[in-house]
PDB file of C-alpha atoms in Angstrom:
ATOM      1  CA  THR A   1      24.462  98.610 -98.510  1.00 98.00           C
ATOM      2  CA  ILE A   2      21.262  97.756-100.094  1.00 98.00           C
ATOM      3  CA  GLY A   3      18.999  99.705-101.652  1.00 98.00           C
ATOM      4  CA  MET A   4      15.404  98.266-102.739  1.00 98.00           C
ATOM      5  CA  VAL A   5      12.784  99.480-105.158  1.00 98.00           C
ATOM      6  CA  VAL A   6       9.277  97.740-104.774  1.00 98.00           C
ATOM      7  CA  VAL A   7       6.473  98.416-107.174  1.00 98.00           C
ATOM      8  CA  ASP A   8       3.357  96.190-106.513  1.00 98.00           C
ATOM      9  CA  LYS A   9       0.891  95.162-108.883  1.00 97.00           C
ATOM     10  CA  ASP A  10      -1.252  98.420-109.754  1.00 97.00           C
ATOM     11  CA  GLY A  11       2.073  99.928-110.022  1.00 97.00           C
ATOM     12  CA  LYS A  12       2.395 101.912-106.729  1.00 98.00           C
ATOM     13  CA  ILE A  13       5.815 102.095-105.691  1.00 98.00           C
ATOM     14  CA  GLY A  14       8.764 102.739-102.708  1.00 98.00           C
ATOM     15  CA  SER A  15      12.002 102.875-101.981  1.00 98.00           C
ATOM     16  CA  GLY A  16      14.598 102.066 -99.328  1.00 98.00           C
ATOM     17  CA  THR A  17      17.790 101.716 -98.123  1.00 98.00           C
ATOM     18  CA  SER A  18      19.481 100.401 -95.301  1.00 98.00           C
ATOM     19  CA  THR A  19      23.701  99.951 -94.381  1.00 98.00           C
ATOM     20  CA  ASN A  20      25.972 100.070 -91.613  1.00 98.00           C
ATOM     21  CA  GLY A  21      28.186 102.856 -93.615  1.00 98.00           C
ATOM     22  CA  LEU A  22      31.745 102.763 -94.413  1.00 97.00           C
ATOM     23  CA  SER A  23      34.711 101.014 -91.838  1.00 97.00           C
ATOM     24  CA  HIS A  24      36.221 103.949 -89.766  1.00 98.00           C
ATOM     25  CA  LYS A  25      33.933 106.325 -91.171  1.00 98.00           C
ATOM     26  CA  VAL A  26      34.492 109.764 -89.161  1.00 98.00           C
ATOM     27  CA  PRO A  27      32.635 109.179 -85.396  1.00 98.00           C
ATOM     28  CA  GLY A  28      29.344 111.165 -86.670  1.00 98.00           C
ATOM     29  CA  ARG A  29      29.377 110.315 -90.471  1.00 98.00           C
ATOM     30  CA  VAL A  30      26.486 110.404 -92.293  1.00 98.00           C
ATOM     31  CA  GLY A  31      26.540 108.732 -95.922  1.00 98.00           C
ATOM     32  CA  ASP A  32      23.658 109.079 -98.434  1.00 98.00           C
ATOM     33  CA  SER A  33      21.676 106.278 -98.150  1.00 98.00           C
ATOM     34  CA  PRO A  34      19.364 108.408 -95.499  1.00 98.00           C
ATOM     35  CA  ILE A  35      19.167 111.457 -97.738  1.00 98.00           C
ATOM     36  CA  VAL A  36      16.186 111.842-100.034  1.00 98.00           C
ATOM     37  CA  GLY A  37      17.287 111.888-103.757  1.00 98.00           C
ATOM     38  CA  ALA A  38      20.343 110.533-102.588  1.00 98.00           C
ATOM     39  CA  GLY A  39      20.403 107.028-101.191  1.00 98.00           C
ATOM     40  CA  SER A  40      16.805 106.389-102.817  1.00 98.00           C
ATOM     41  CA  TYR A  41      13.736 107.912-104.838  1.00 98.00           C
ATOM     42  CA  ALA A  42      10.561 107.263-105.642  1.00 98.00           C
ATOM     43  CA  SER A  43       7.919 108.866-107.696  1.00 98.00           C
ATOM     44  CA  GLY A  44       4.517 107.329-108.159  1.00 98.00           C
ATOM     45  CA  GLY A  45       3.373 107.398-111.914  1.00 98.00           C
ATOM     46  CA  VAL A  46       7.122 107.230-112.752  1.00 98.00           C
ATOM     47  CA  GLY A  47       9.556 105.002-110.943  1.00 98.00           C
ATOM     48  CA  GLY A  48      11.833 104.583-107.987  1.00 98.00           C
ATOM     49  CA  ALA A  49      16.273 104.159-107.961  1.00 99.00           C
ATOM     50  CA  ALA A  50      18.434 103.420-105.428  1.00 98.00           C
ATOM     51  CA  ALA A  51      22.242 104.210-105.125  1.00 98.00           C
ATOM     52  CA  THR A  52      24.674 102.024-103.794  1.00 98.00           C
ATOM     53  CA  GLY A  53      28.963 102.439-103.118  1.00 97.00           C
ATOM     54  CA  ASP A  54      31.010 105.940-102.027  1.00 97.00           C
ATOM     55  CA  GLY A  55      28.067 108.022-100.286  1.00 97.00           C
ATOM     56  CA  ASP A  56      30.218 110.791 -99.770  1.00 96.00           C
ATOM     57  CA  ILE A  57      30.487 111.656-103.025  1.00 95.00           C
ATOM     58  CA  MET A  58      27.539 110.377-104.445  1.00 97.00           C
ATOM     59  CA  MET A  59      25.124 112.825-101.996  1.00 98.00           C
ATOM     60  CA  ARG A  60      26.837 115.741-103.300  1.00 97.00           C
ATOM     61  CA  PHE A  61      24.592 114.617-106.901  1.00 98.00           C
ATOM     62  CA  LEU A  62      21.460 113.192-105.998  1.00 98.00           C
ATOM     63  CA  PRO A  63      21.403 110.599-108.037  1.00 98.00           C
ATOM     64  CA  SER A  64      18.574 108.486-107.629  1.00 98.00           C
ATOM     65  CA  PHE A  65      16.869 111.189-107.897  1.00 98.00           C
ATOM     66  CA  ASN A  66      18.573 112.283-110.812  1.00 98.00           C
ATOM     67  CA  ALA A  67      17.649 108.932-112.156  1.00 98.00           C
ATOM     68  CA  VAL A  68      14.247 109.163-111.805  1.00 98.00           C
ATOM     69  CA  MET A  69      13.635 112.837-113.335  1.00 98.00           C
ATOM     70  CA  MET A  70      15.415 111.243-115.896  1.00 98.00           C
ATOM     71  CA  MET A  71      12.585 109.034-116.359  1.00 98.00           C
ATOM     72  CA  ALA A  72       9.999 111.349-116.262  1.00 98.00           C
ATOM     73  CA  ASN A  73      11.250 112.794-118.778  1.00 98.00           C
ATOM     74  CA  GLY A  74      10.809 110.085-121.008  1.00 98.00           C
ATOM     75  CA  ASP A  75      14.498 108.105-120.354  1.00 98.00           C
ATOM     76  CA  THR A  76      14.224 104.119-119.806  1.00 98.00           C
ATOM     77  CA  PRO A  77      15.367 102.737-116.480  1.00 98.00           C
ATOM     78  CA  GLN A  78      18.791 101.801-118.039  1.00 98.00           C
ATOM     79  CA  LYS A  79      19.117 104.976-119.838  1.00 98.00           C
ATOM     80  CA  ALA A  80      18.222 106.510-117.191  1.00 98.00           C
ATOM     81  CA  ALA A  81      20.680 105.200-114.380  1.00 98.00           C
ATOM     82  CA  GLU A  82      23.597 105.774-117.015  1.00 98.00           C
ATOM     83  CA  LYS A  83      23.054 109.596-117.401  1.00 98.00           C
ATOM     84  CA  SER A  84      22.378 110.245-113.246  1.00 98.00           C
ATOM     85  CA  ILE A  85      26.186 108.593-112.464  1.00 98.00           C
ATOM     86  CA  MET A  86      27.599 110.575-115.251  1.00 98.00           C
ATOM     87  CA  PRO A  87      28.050 113.684-113.597  1.00 98.00           C
ATOM     88  CA  ILE A  88      29.446 111.882-110.936  1.00 97.00           C
ATOM     89  CA  ILE A  89      32.093 110.351-113.139  1.00 96.00           C
ATOM     90  CA  LYS A  90      32.721 113.492-114.954  1.00 96.00           C
ATOM     91  CA  ALA A  91      33.506 114.963-111.756  1.00 94.00           C
ATOM     92  CA  TYR A  92      35.182 112.527-109.568  1.00 93.00           C
ATOM     93  CA  PRO A  93      36.836 110.193-112.398  1.00 93.00           C
ATOM     94  CA  LYS A  94      37.769 107.612-109.481  1.00 92.00           C
ATOM     95  CA  PHE A  95      34.310 107.269-108.291  1.00 93.00           C
ATOM     96  CA  VAL A  96      32.861 103.976-107.284  1.00 96.00           C
ATOM     97  CA  GLY A  97      29.291 103.246-107.164  1.00 97.00           C
ATOM     98  CA  ALA A  98      26.033 101.831-109.092  1.00 98.00           C
ATOM     99  CA  VAL A  99      22.652 103.023-109.464  1.00 98.00           C
ATOM    100  CA  ILE A 100      19.643 100.891-109.921  1.00 98.00           C
ATOM    101  CA  ALA A 101      16.326 102.315-111.648  1.00 98.00           C
ATOM    102  CA  ALA A 102      12.356 100.926-112.254  1.00 98.00           C
ATOM    103  CA  ASN A 103       9.695 102.197-113.453  1.00 98.00           C
ATOM    104  CA  THR A 104       5.894 101.615-112.646  1.00 98.00           C
ATOM    105  CA  LYS A 105       5.732  99.662-115.686  1.00 97.00           C
ATOM    106  CA  GLY A 106       8.292  96.945-114.032  1.00 97.00           C
ATOM    107  CA  THR A 107      11.219  97.979-116.755  1.00 97.00           C
ATOM    108  CA  TYR A 108      14.156  98.058-114.911  1.00 98.00           C
ATOM    109  CA  GLY A 109      18.125  98.868-115.719  1.00 98.00           C
ATOM    110  CA  ALA A 110      21.072  99.874-113.667  1.00 98.00           C
ATOM    111  CA  ALA A 111      24.881 101.321-114.018  1.00 98.00           C
ATOM    112  CA  CYS A 112      28.189 101.224-112.470  1.00 98.00           C
ATOM    113  CA  HIS A 113      31.211 102.891-112.339  1.00 97.00           C
ATOM    114  CA  GLY A 114      34.880 101.880-111.136  1.00 95.00           C
ATOM    115  CA  LEU A 115      33.860  98.203-109.078  1.00 94.00           C
ATOM    116  CA  GLY A 116      36.388  96.600-111.373  1.00 90.00           C
ATOM    117  CA  SER A 117      33.955  93.845-112.026  1.00 92.00           C
ATOM    118  CA  PRO A 118      30.446  93.417-113.550  1.00 97.00           C
ATOM    119  CA  PHE A 119      27.817  94.913-110.985  1.00 98.00           C
ATOM    120  CA  LYS A 120      25.539  92.606-109.055  1.00 98.00           C
ATOM    121  CA  PHE A 121      21.738  93.409-108.714  1.00 98.00           C
ATOM    122  CA  SER A 122      18.874  91.346-107.349  1.00 98.00           C
ATOM    123  CA  VAL A 123      15.314  91.463-109.177  1.00 98.00           C
ATOM    124  CA  ARG A 124      12.279  89.326-108.671  1.00 98.00           C
ATOM    125  CA  SER A 125       8.927  89.641-110.993  1.00 98.00           C
ATOM    126  CA  PRO A 126       6.770  87.026-112.653  1.00 96.00           C
ATOM    127  CA  ASP A 127       9.231  87.446-115.638  1.00 95.00           C
ATOM    128  CA  THR A 128      11.843  85.627-113.453  1.00 95.00           C
ATOM    129  CA  PRO A 129      11.440  82.219-111.957  1.00 92.00           C
ATOM    130  CA  THR A 130      12.574  82.132-108.794  1.00 97.00           C
ATOM    131  CA  VAL A 131      15.147  85.949-107.925  1.00 98.00           C
ATOM    132  CA  THR A 132      17.601  86.228-110.441  1.00 98.00           C
ATOM    133  CA  VAL A 133      21.177  87.767-109.647  1.00 98.00           C
ATOM    134  CA  ILE A 134      21.694  90.346-113.153  1.00 98.00           C
ATOM    135  CA  GLU A 135      25.416  91.498-113.937  1.00 98.00           C
ATOM    136  CA  GLN A 136      25.803  95.280-115.118  1.00 98.00           C
ATOM    137  CA  PRO A 137      28.899  95.982-116.688  1.00 98.00           C
ATOM    138  CA  CYS A 138      30.354  99.439-115.712  1.00 98.00           C
ATOM    139  CA  ILE A 139      31.158 102.287-117.571  1.00 95.00           C
TER     140      ILE A 139
ATOM    141  CA  ALA B   1       7.827  97.339-120.213  1.00 58.00           C
ATOM    142  CA  GLY B   2       7.587  94.098-117.488  1.00 71.00           C
ATOM    143  CA  PRO B   3       4.735  92.207-115.405  1.00 91.00           C
ATOM    144  CA  LEU B   4       4.654  93.745-112.005  1.00 97.00           C
ATOM    145  CA  PRO B   5       4.961  93.368-109.136  1.00 98.00           C
ATOM    146  CA  LEU B   6       8.727  93.904-109.469  1.00 98.00           C
ATOM    147  CA  VAL B   7      11.285  93.653-106.676  1.00 98.00           C
ATOM    148  CA  ILE B   8      14.945  95.044-107.294  1.00 98.00           C
ATOM    149  CA  ASN B   9      17.208  95.575-105.475  1.00 98.00           C
ATOM    150  CA  THR B  10      21.371  96.724-105.043  1.00 98.00           C
ATOM    151  CA  TRP B  11      23.829  93.257-104.786  1.00 98.00           C
ATOM    152  CA  PRO B  12      23.322  89.644-104.963  1.00 98.00           C
ATOM    153  CA  PHE B  13      21.692  90.131-101.638  1.00 98.00           C
ATOM    154  CA  THR B  14      18.686  87.155-102.496  1.00 98.00           C
ATOM    155  CA  ASN B  15      17.466  86.564 -99.965  1.00 98.00           C
ATOM    156  CA  ALA B  16      16.182  90.424 -98.956  1.00 98.00           C
ATOM    157  CA  THR B  17      14.418  90.285-102.470  1.00 98.00           C
ATOM    158  CA  LEU B  18      12.864  86.903-101.618  1.00 98.00           C
ATOM    159  CA  LYS B  19      11.584  87.819 -98.606  1.00 98.00           C
ATOM    160  CA  ALA B  20      10.188  91.249-100.256  1.00 98.00           C
ATOM    161  CA  TRP B  21       8.787  89.414-103.084  1.00 98.00           C
ATOM    162  CA  SER B  22       7.322  86.953-100.161  1.00 98.00           C
ATOM    163  CA  GLU B  23       5.564  90.014 -98.599  1.00 98.00           C
ATOM    164  CA  ILE B  24       4.420  91.988-101.549  1.00 98.00           C
ATOM    165  CA  GLN B  25       2.187  88.820-102.823  1.00 96.00           C
ATOM    166  CA  THR B  26      -0.402  90.096 -99.555  1.00 95.00           C
ATOM    167  CA  GLY B  27       1.228  92.926 -98.508  1.00 95.00           C
ATOM    168  CA  SER B  28       2.301  96.365 -99.385  1.00 98.00           C
ATOM    169  CA  TYR B  29       5.399  97.744-101.241  1.00 98.00           C
ATOM    170  CA  LEU B  30       6.533  99.868 -97.522  1.00 98.00           C
ATOM    171  CA  ASP B  31       5.785  96.252 -95.713  1.00 98.00           C
ATOM    172  CA  ALA B  32       7.994  94.557 -99.003  1.00 98.00           C
ATOM    173  CA  LEU B  33      10.490  96.842 -98.241  1.00 98.00           C
ATOM    174  CA  VAL B  34      10.362  97.047 -95.144  1.00 98.00           C
ATOM    175  CA  ALA B  35      10.754  93.331 -95.252  1.00 98.00           C
ATOM    176  CA  GLY B  36      13.278  92.778 -97.595  1.00 98.00           C
ATOM    177  CA  CYS B  37      15.787  95.903 -96.222  1.00 98.00           C
ATOM    178  CA  SER B  38      15.165  93.638 -92.272  1.00 98.00           C
ATOM    179  CA  GLU B  39      16.319  90.610 -93.832  1.00 98.00           C
ATOM    180  CA  CYS B  40      19.322  91.945 -95.013  1.00 98.00           C
ATOM    181  CA  GLU B  41      19.885  93.545 -91.357  1.00 98.00           C
ATOM    182  CA  SER B  42      19.103  90.392 -89.324  1.00 98.00           C
ATOM    183  CA  GLN B  43      21.576  88.595 -92.308  1.00 98.00           C
ATOM    184  CA  GLN B  44      24.118  90.974 -92.316  1.00 98.00           C
ATOM    185  CA  CYS B  45      24.719  90.892 -95.871  1.00 98.00           C
ATOM    186  CA  ASP B  46      28.199  91.287 -96.842  1.00 97.00           C
ATOM    187  CA  GLY B  47      29.136  92.978 -93.752  1.00 97.00           C
ATOM    188  CA  THR B  48      27.555  96.377 -94.904  1.00 98.00           C
ATOM    189  CA  VAL B  49      23.950  95.639 -93.709  1.00 98.00           C
ATOM    190  CA  GLY B  50      23.367  95.629 -90.244  1.00 98.00           C
ATOM    191  CA  TYR B  51      24.508  95.309 -86.548  1.00 98.00           C
ATOM    192  CA  GLY B  52      28.284  93.726 -86.679  1.00 98.00           C
ATOM    193  CA  GLY B  53      29.698  95.266 -89.897  1.00 97.00           C
ATOM    194  CA  SER B  54      32.114  98.703 -90.641  1.00 98.00           C
ATOM    195  CA  PRO B  55      32.858  99.982 -87.139  1.00 98.00           C
ATOM    196  CA  ASP B  56      33.835 103.475 -87.342  1.00 98.00           C
ATOM    197  CA  GLU B  57      36.918 105.138 -85.590  1.00 98.00           C
ATOM    198  CA  ILE B  58      36.186 104.168 -82.134  1.00 98.00           C
ATOM    199  CA  GLY B  59      34.369 100.630 -82.847  1.00 98.00           C
ATOM    200  CA  GLU B  60      31.053 101.459 -83.000  1.00 98.00           C
ATOM    201  CA  THR B  61      28.386 100.030 -85.395  1.00 98.00           C
ATOM    202  CA  THR B  62      26.373 102.932 -86.258  1.00 98.00           C
ATOM    203  CA  LEU B  63      23.447 102.461 -89.184  1.00 98.00           C
ATOM    204  CA  ASP B  64      21.411 104.442 -91.744  1.00 98.00           C
ATOM    205  CA  ALA B  65      18.259 103.789 -93.325  1.00 98.00           C
ATOM    206  CA  MET B  66      15.149 105.491 -95.176  1.00 98.00           C
ATOM    207  CA  ILE B  67      11.970 104.791 -96.579  1.00 98.00           C
ATOM    208  CA  MET B  68       9.782 106.391 -98.989  1.00 98.00           C
ATOM    209  CA  ASP B  69       6.524 106.503-100.433  1.00 98.00           C
ATOM    210  CA  GLY B  70       6.512 107.537-104.012  1.00 98.00           C
ATOM    211  CA  GLU B  71       2.396 107.616-104.098  1.00 98.00           C
ATOM    212  CA  THR B  72       2.409 110.109-101.129  1.00 98.00           C
ATOM    213  CA  HIS B  73       6.235 111.127-101.214  1.00 98.00           C
ATOM    214  CA  ASP B  74       6.256 110.551 -97.294  1.00 98.00           C
ATOM    215  CA  VAL B  75       9.981 109.548 -96.102  1.00 98.00           C
ATOM    216  CA  GLY B  76      11.214 108.208 -92.767  1.00 98.00           C
ATOM    217  CA  SER B  77      14.987 108.548 -92.804  1.00 98.00           C
ATOM    218  CA  VAL B  78      17.403 107.378 -89.306  1.00 98.00           C
ATOM    219  CA  GLY B  79      21.332 108.486 -89.823  1.00 98.00           C
ATOM    220  CA  ASP B  80      24.017 107.574 -87.221  1.00 98.00           C
ATOM    221  CA  LEU B  81      21.513 105.109 -85.255  1.00 98.00           C
ATOM    222  CA  ARG B  82      23.349 103.787 -82.053  1.00 98.00           C
ATOM    223  CA  ARG B  83      21.887 100.585 -80.560  1.00 98.00           C
ATOM    224  CA  VAL B  84      19.342  99.473 -82.001  1.00 98.00           C
ATOM    225  CA  LYS B  85      19.862  97.084 -85.164  1.00 98.00           C
ATOM    226  CA  ASN B  86      16.464  97.079 -87.175  1.00 98.00           C
ATOM    227  CA  ALA B  87      17.335 101.088 -88.683  1.00 98.00           C
ATOM    228  CA  ILE B  88      14.564 100.573 -91.645  1.00 98.00           C
ATOM    229  CA  GLY B  89      11.794  99.619 -88.620  1.00 98.00           C
ATOM    230  CA  VAL B  90      13.062 102.400 -86.998  1.00 98.00           C
ATOM    231  CA  ALA B  91      12.660 104.641 -90.398  1.00 99.00           C
ATOM    232  CA  ARG B  92       9.439 103.403 -90.843  1.00 98.00           C
ATOM    233  CA  ALA B  93       8.740 104.451 -87.503  1.00 98.00           C
ATOM    234  CA  VAL B  94       9.931 108.479 -88.250  1.00 98.00           C
ATOM    235  CA  MET B  95       7.355 108.237 -91.293  1.00 98.00           C
ATOM    236  CA  ASP B  96       3.984 106.469 -89.699  1.00 98.00           C
ATOM    237  CA  TYR B  97       4.774 108.302 -86.239  1.00 98.00           C
ATOM    238  CA  THR B  98       6.345 111.751 -86.802  1.00 98.00           C
ATOM    239  CA  GLN B  99       5.867 114.684 -89.647  1.00 98.00           C
ATOM    240  CA  GLN B 100       9.495 114.687 -89.717  1.00 98.00           C
ATOM    241  CA  THR B 101      11.842 113.121 -92.228  1.00 98.00           C
ATOM    242  CA  LEU B 102      14.949 112.266 -90.661  1.00 98.00           C
ATOM    243  CA  LEU B 103      16.565 112.041 -87.407  1.00 98.00           C
ATOM    244  CA  VAL B 104      19.883 111.554 -86.106  1.00 98.00           C
ATOM    245  CA  GLY B 105      22.328 109.645 -83.224  1.00 98.00           C
ATOM    246  CA  GLU B 106      21.044 109.483 -79.980  1.00 98.00           C
ATOM    247  CA  SER B 107      17.922 111.434 -80.134  1.00 98.00           C
ATOM    248  CA  ALA B 108      17.291 108.665 -83.040  1.00 98.00           C
ATOM    249  CA  LYS B 109      18.224 105.973 -80.683  1.00 98.00           C
ATOM    250  CA  ASP B 110      16.059 107.516 -77.997  1.00 98.00           C
ATOM    251  CA  PHE B 111      13.170 108.086 -80.513  1.00 98.00           C
ATOM    252  CA  ALA B 112      12.947 104.609 -81.172  1.00 98.00           C
ATOM    253  CA  VAL B 113      13.483 103.062 -77.621  1.00 98.00           C
ATOM    254  CA  GLU B 114      10.141 105.352 -77.286  1.00 98.00           C
ATOM    255  CA  MET B 115       8.447 103.217 -80.531  1.00 98.00           C
ATOM    256  CA  GLY B 116       9.348 100.137 -78.599  1.00 98.00           C
ATOM    257  CA  PHE B 117      12.495  98.850 -80.387  1.00 98.00           C
ATOM    258  CA  LYS B 118      15.467  96.951 -77.917  1.00 98.00           C
ATOM    259  CA  GLU B 119      18.328  98.744 -77.344  1.00 98.00           C
ATOM    260  CA  GLU B 120      20.909  96.652 -77.394  1.00 98.00           C
ATOM    261  CA  SER B 121      24.984  96.800 -78.557  1.00 98.00           C
ATOM    262  CA  LEU B 122      25.470  96.043 -82.109  1.00 98.00           C
ATOM    263  CA  THR B 123      29.248  94.898 -81.539  1.00 98.00           C
ATOM    264  CA  THR B 124      30.091  91.501 -82.212  1.00 98.00           C
ATOM    265  CA  ASN B 125      32.991  89.419 -82.249  1.00 98.00           C
ATOM    266  CA  ARG B 126      33.688  90.329 -85.784  1.00 97.00           C
ATOM    267  CA  SER B 127      33.250  94.090 -85.567  1.00 98.00           C
ATOM    268  CA  ALA B 128      35.662  94.237 -82.950  1.00 98.00           C
ATOM    269  CA  GLU B 129      38.387  92.580 -84.490  1.00 98.00           C
ATOM    270  CA  ILE B 130      38.211  94.884 -87.672  1.00 98.00           C
ATOM    271  CA  HIS B 131      38.463  97.535 -85.385  1.00 98.00           C
ATOM    272  CA  SER B 132      41.438  95.744 -83.333  1.00 98.00           C
ATOM    273  CA  SER B 133      43.040  95.193 -86.373  1.00 98.00           C
ATOM    274  CA  TRP B 134      42.807  98.595 -87.773  1.00 98.00           C
ATOM    275  CA  LEU B 135      44.317 100.585 -84.457  1.00 98.00           C
ATOM    276  CA  GLN B 136      47.274  97.544 -84.942  1.00 98.00           C
ATOM    277  CA  ASN B 137      47.650  98.793 -88.773  1.00 98.00           C
ATOM    278  CA  LYS B 138      47.937 102.872 -87.127  1.00 98.00           C
ATOM    279  CA  CYS B 139      45.080 103.192 -87.819  1.00 98.00           C
ATOM    280  CA  GLN B 140      44.974 102.793 -91.617  1.00 96.00           C
ATOM    281  CA  PRO B 141      42.918 103.751 -93.827  1.00 95.00           C
ATOM    282  CA  ASN B 142      40.590 106.514 -92.486  1.00 96.00           C
ATOM    283  CA  TYR B 143      38.881 109.334 -94.275  1.00 94.00           C
ATOM    284  CA  ARG B 144      41.597 112.410 -92.475  1.00 94.00           C
ATOM    285  CA  GLN B 145      42.910 115.310 -94.666  1.00 91.00           C
ATOM    286  CA  ASN B 146      44.572 118.623 -93.123  1.00 91.00           C
ATOM    287  CA  VAL B 147      45.576 116.697 -89.783  1.00 94.00           C
ATOM    288  CA  SER B 148      48.484 116.753 -87.415  1.00 95.00           C
ATOM    289  CA  PRO B 149      49.427 114.153 -86.905  1.00 96.00           C
ATOM    290  CA  ASP B 150      49.843 112.796 -90.070  1.00 93.00           C
ATOM    291  CA  PRO B 151      47.018 110.561 -91.093  1.00 94.00           C
ATOM    292  CA  THR B 152      48.826 108.411 -93.340  1.00 92.00           C
ATOM    293  CA  LYS B 153      50.864 107.193 -91.093  1.00 95.00           C
ATOM    294  CA  SER B 154      49.170 107.575 -87.376  1.00 97.00           C
ATOM    295  CA  CYS B 155      46.589 107.182 -85.480  1.00 98.00           C
ATOM    296  CA  GLY B 156      44.744 110.150 -83.494  1.00 97.00           C
ATOM    297  CA  PRO B 157      43.297 112.230 -81.626  1.00 97.00           C
ATOM    298  CA  TYR B 158      43.761 114.593 -84.421  1.00 98.00           C
ATOM    299  CA  LYS B 159      44.278 118.676 -84.577  1.00 97.00           C
ATOM    300  CA  PRO B 160      43.481 120.714 -87.584  1.00 95.00           C
ATOM    301  CA  SER B 161      47.368 121.772 -89.237  1.00 91.00           C
ATOM    302  CA  SER B 162      47.778 125.162 -89.358  1.00 84.00           C
ATOM    303  CA  LYS B 163      46.745 125.601 -93.504  1.00 80.00           C
ATOM    304  CA  LEU B 164      44.855 123.618 -95.594  1.00 82.00           C
ATOM    305  CA  PHE B 165      47.482 122.063 -97.786  1.00 73.00           C
ATOM    306  CA  THR B 166      46.127 119.212 -99.529  1.00 70.00           C
ATOM    307  CA  HIS B 167      42.969 117.100-100.881  1.00 69.00           C
ATOM    308  CA  ARG B 168      43.571 113.668 -99.962  1.00 65.00           C
ATOM    309  CA  ASP B 169      43.974 112.182-103.606  1.00 64.00           C
ATOM    310  CA  PHE B 170      43.774 108.263-102.516  1.00 65.00           C
ATOM    311  CA  VAL B 171      41.498 106.064-104.131  1.00 74.00           C
ATOM    312  CA  LYS B 172      39.203 105.544-101.539  1.00 86.00           C
ATOM    313  CA  PRO B 173      38.192 101.382-100.164  1.00 89.00           C
ATOM    314  CA  ILE B 174      34.953 101.146-101.659  1.00 90.00           C
ATOM    315  CA  HIS B 175      34.397  97.751-103.153  1.00 91.00           C
ATOM    316  CA  ARG B 176      31.402  95.360-102.244  1.00 90.00           C
ATOM    317  CA  TRP B 177      32.551  94.782 -98.533  1.00 91.00           C
ATOM    318  CA  ASN B 178      32.846  98.570 -97.721  1.00 93.00           C
ATOM    319  CA  HIS B 179      29.938 100.864 -99.295  1.00 94.00           C
ATOM    320  CA  ASP B 180      27.219 103.352 -98.960  1.00 96.00           C
TER     321      ASP B 180
END
């Protein structure tokens, strides 16, 4: 799955996802990626977020919507991403997934759980000389 | 705060990031999202995006995608999309050419074709091999529970068990190469 957040030079924001889901899924199964607030969410003047991982679990908690609401309430993207997956971890300790978040001022962060290794995500901004892969240790 | 514009995406899919970054220099943030995600679809990023990956129980690759405009809260979304490769493009078409939010399955494919997208198989030699290996491994792993025959040991077809006796407590095979 790819989940993406884009902020233009004027601070306008959007988000998107694309995936082929889980291997060997039950035919007809849809994951969190096309579900608003689950796979991704964006709100003008605030920020955007995108999730990846076990969609059957993540769609029950709307982590992307949760992260954006946390940013609206003043949290940094990093803190918002972390707080957005905490309810999932509490209910499903074996949960595997990650959330990226960015606000419309260009600050970003990420959080993950259960991957067994740091979560890697990609960033490009005027601050990065080229596309940069960042490793985020999991909670 | 960091400078703008900004492109950020899950996983080290750097070509997708680069494509979106290139697009945002002259296009809109929505154009950049479509360009970036489309790049992953065509490159089949990690086998987790686009055609030829993650076959379902019957061996078919299906796609999910969404685009959201944060400025207007417009959304276009497709789920269980079959036989059309450019899922994010179809999601954009749902947003641009309908007043609805989410289209699914065969009807989503019909909409895509109506909007000019090409209908074609999403199966590749690789996805066929993944499915074949899974069948040879008695359809393990799978996501069934409370059915007979025992889904931890056998392929289907399955029927409901007479009573619900368990929620399968197993670690799902979710990792970098198998996820939503």
